[in-house]
Amino acid sequence: MDMLFNYLSEEEKQEVVHLEEAFKTASTIEEAEFFYDQYRSYMNQAKKRYLKAKFGQYNMTLNDKLTDDEKELIKEYETSMHRAWTNKGVNRYYDQILTILNKAQKR
């Protein structure tokens, strides 16, 4: 975290420190989730800046390459996979998920 913290602006650093304190003192789960989501957003920005500085461009992850339709399809296959009664059914859904991931990786 300290490494990514260096890639934030001074205002962002102050906001992150404030969010950490607010997260610690949150009284409900919803508040804690809200503060954590904001904190994670700042740290993702810092991660992108780090990757851009180190590699010259932002390297996309496999999740970034997947379309929304593919993500929904994978979620449906995962739930179907958990509901399958036989190993053959589980393997079929697993193979379909891997096919989608391999196609996205080749893009």
mmCIF file of C-alpha atoms in Angstrom:
data_model
loop_
_atom_site.group_PDB
_atom_site.id
_atom_site.type_symbol
_atom_site.label_atom_id
_atom_site.label_comp_id
_atom_site.label_asym_id
_atom_site.label_seq_id
_atom_site.Cartn_x
_atom_site.Cartn_y
_atom_site.Cartn_z
ATOM 1 C CA MET A 1 0.000 0.000 0.000
ATOM 2 C CA ASP A 2 2.810 2.412 0.797
ATOM 3 C CA MET A 3 4.181 1.992 -2.708
ATOM 4 C CA LEU A 4 0.835 2.930 -4.286
ATOM 5 C CA PHE A 5 0.341 5.732 -1.789
ATOM 6 C CA ASN A 6 3.261 7.545 -3.424
ATOM 7 C CA TYR A 7 1.356 7.704 -6.723
ATOM 8 C CA LEU A 8 -1.491 9.765 -5.232
ATOM 9 C CA SER A 9 -1.658 13.556 -5.256
ATOM 10 C CA GLU A 10 -1.478 15.385 -1.930
ATOM 11 C CA GLU A 11 -5.242 15.951 -1.908
ATOM 12 C CA GLU A 12 -5.856 12.286 -2.663
ATOM 13 C CA LYS A 13 -3.447 11.245 0.096
ATOM 14 C CA GLN A 14 -5.345 13.360 2.604
ATOM 15 C CA GLU A 15 -8.652 11.917 1.396
ATOM 16 C CA VAL A 16 -7.310 8.352 1.724
ATOM 17 C CA VAL A 17 -6.148 9.013 5.281
ATOM 18 C CA HIS A 18 -9.565 10.489 6.065
ATOM 19 C CA LEU A 19 -11.296 7.453 4.534
ATOM 20 C CA GLU A 20 -9.160 5.074 6.611
ATOM 21 C CA GLU A 21 -10.157 6.893 9.791
ATOM 22 C CA ALA A 22 -13.808 7.023 8.768
ATOM 23 C CA PHE A 23 -13.728 3.304 7.981
ATOM 24 C CA LYS A 24 -12.377 2.521 11.436
ATOM 25 C CA THR A 25 -15.097 4.580 13.128
ATOM 26 C CA ALA A 26 -18.003 3.497 10.897
ATOM 27 C CA SER A 27 -21.047 2.505 12.903
ATOM 28 C CA THR A 28 -22.852 0.435 10.280
ATOM 29 C CA ILE A 29 -21.787 -2.057 7.644
ATOM 30 C CA GLU A 30 -23.201 0.162 4.894
ATOM 31 C CA GLU A 31 -21.000 3.075 5.999
ATOM 32 C CA ALA A 32 -17.949 0.839 6.150
ATOM 33 C CA GLU A 33 -18.654 -0.535 2.666
ATOM 34 C CA PHE A 34 -19.118 2.991 1.318
ATOM 35 C CA PHE A 35 -15.799 4.177 2.755
ATOM 36 C CA TYR A 36 -14.017 1.035 1.600
ATOM 37 C CA ASP A 37 -15.349 1.415 -1.952
ATOM 38 C CA GLN A 38 -14.066 4.990 -2.098
ATOM 39 C CA TYR A 39 -10.712 3.915 -0.668
ATOM 40 C CA ARG A 40 -10.454 1.113 -3.222
ATOM 41 C CA SER A 41 -11.264 3.552 -6.020
ATOM 42 C CA TYR A 42 -8.373 5.819 -5.007
ATOM 43 C CA MET A 43 -5.994 2.878 -4.734
ATOM 44 C CA ASN A 44 -7.041 1.595 -8.178
ATOM 45 C CA GLN A 45 -6.230 5.027 -9.602
ATOM 46 C CA ALA A 46 -2.826 4.851 -7.943
ATOM 47 C CA LYS A 47 -2.283 1.344 -9.320
ATOM 48 C CA LYS A 48 -3.052 2.524 -12.857
ATOM 49 C CA ARG A 49 -0.619 5.428 -12.467
ATOM 50 C CA TYR A 50 2.059 3.058 -11.189
ATOM 51 C CA LEU A 51 1.573 0.648 -14.108
ATOM 52 C CA LYS A 52 1.619 3.509 -16.590
ATOM 53 C CA ALA A 53 4.840 4.876 -15.087
ATOM 54 C CA LYS A 54 6.522 1.480 -14.929
ATOM 55 C CA PHE A 55 5.425 -0.069 -18.230
ATOM 56 C CA GLY A 56 4.552 3.016 -20.268
ATOM 57 C CA GLN A 57 0.948 1.972 -20.602
ATOM 58 C CA TYR A 58 -1.748 0.358 -18.537
ATOM 59 C CA ASN A 59 -1.687 -3.404 -18.981
ATOM 60 C CA MET A 60 -5.216 -4.680 -19.203
ATOM 61 C CA THR A 61 -6.241 -7.583 -17.035
ATOM 62 C CA LEU A 62 -8.431 -10.366 -18.317
ATOM 63 C CA ASN A 63 -11.369 -8.903 -16.403
ATOM 64 C CA ASP A 64 -10.872 -5.604 -18.259
ATOM 65 C CA LYS A 65 -11.051 -7.413 -21.595
ATOM 66 C CA LEU A 66 -14.335 -9.185 -20.827
ATOM 67 C CA THR A 67 -17.506 -7.521 -22.081
ATOM 68 C CA ASP A 68 -20.489 -7.081 -19.789
ATOM 69 C CA ASP A 69 -22.354 -9.806 -21.664
ATOM 70 C CA GLU A 70 -19.467 -12.217 -21.162
ATOM 71 C CA LYS A 71 -19.298 -11.391 -17.462
ATOM 72 C CA GLU A 72 -23.018 -12.058 -17.060
ATOM 73 C CA LEU A 73 -22.717 -15.293 -19.012
ATOM 74 C CA ILE A 74 -19.851 -16.442 -16.789
ATOM 75 C CA LYS A 75 -21.918 -15.669 -13.669
ATOM 76 C CA GLU A 76 -24.805 -17.708 -15.066
ATOM 77 C CA TYR A 77 -22.476 -20.607 -15.863
ATOM 78 C CA GLU A 78 -20.989 -20.435 -12.358
ATOM 79 C CA THR A 79 -24.400 -20.649 -10.706
ATOM 80 C CA SER A 80 -25.399 -23.484 -13.057
ATOM 81 C CA MET A 81 -22.120 -25.216 -12.296
ATOM 82 C CA HIS A 82 -22.873 -25.105 -8.557
ATOM 83 C CA ARG A 83 -26.362 -26.508 -9.173
ATOM 84 C CA ALA A 84 -25.213 -29.337 -11.434
ATOM 85 C CA TRP A 85 -25.780 -32.823 -10.049
ATOM 86 C CA THR A 86 -22.997 -34.663 -11.838
ATOM 87 C CA ASN A 87 -19.325 -34.093 -12.475
ATOM 88 C CA LYS A 88 -20.067 -34.251 -16.187
ATOM 89 C CA GLY A 89 -22.417 -31.252 -15.868
ATOM 90 C CA VAL A 90 -19.905 -29.341 -13.778
ATOM 91 C CA ASN A 91 -17.146 -30.037 -16.299
ATOM 92 C CA ARG A 92 -19.344 -28.876 -19.190
ATOM 93 C CA TYR A 93 -19.999 -25.489 -17.542
ATOM 94 C CA TYR A 94 -16.340 -25.208 -16.514
ATOM 95 C CA ASP A 95 -15.245 -25.819 -20.113
ATOM 96 C CA GLN A 96 -17.667 -23.167 -21.367
ATOM 97 C CA ILE A 97 -16.276 -20.642 -18.875
ATOM 98 C CA LEU A 98 -12.713 -21.452 -19.919
ATOM 99 C CA THR A 99 -13.662 -21.044 -23.584
ATOM 100 C CA ILE A 100 -14.995 -17.545 -22.915
ATOM 101 C CA LEU A 101 -11.878 -16.620 -20.915
ATOM 102 C CA ASN A 102 -9.529 -17.952 -23.596
ATOM 103 C CA LYS A 103 -11.301 -15.958 -26.318
ATOM 104 C CA ALA A 104 -11.058 -12.803 -24.228
ATOM 105 C CA GLN A 105 -7.386 -13.446 -23.515
ATOM 106 C CA LYS A 106 -6.607 -13.721 -27.230
ATOM 107 C CA ARG A 107 -8.089 -10.270 -27.913
#
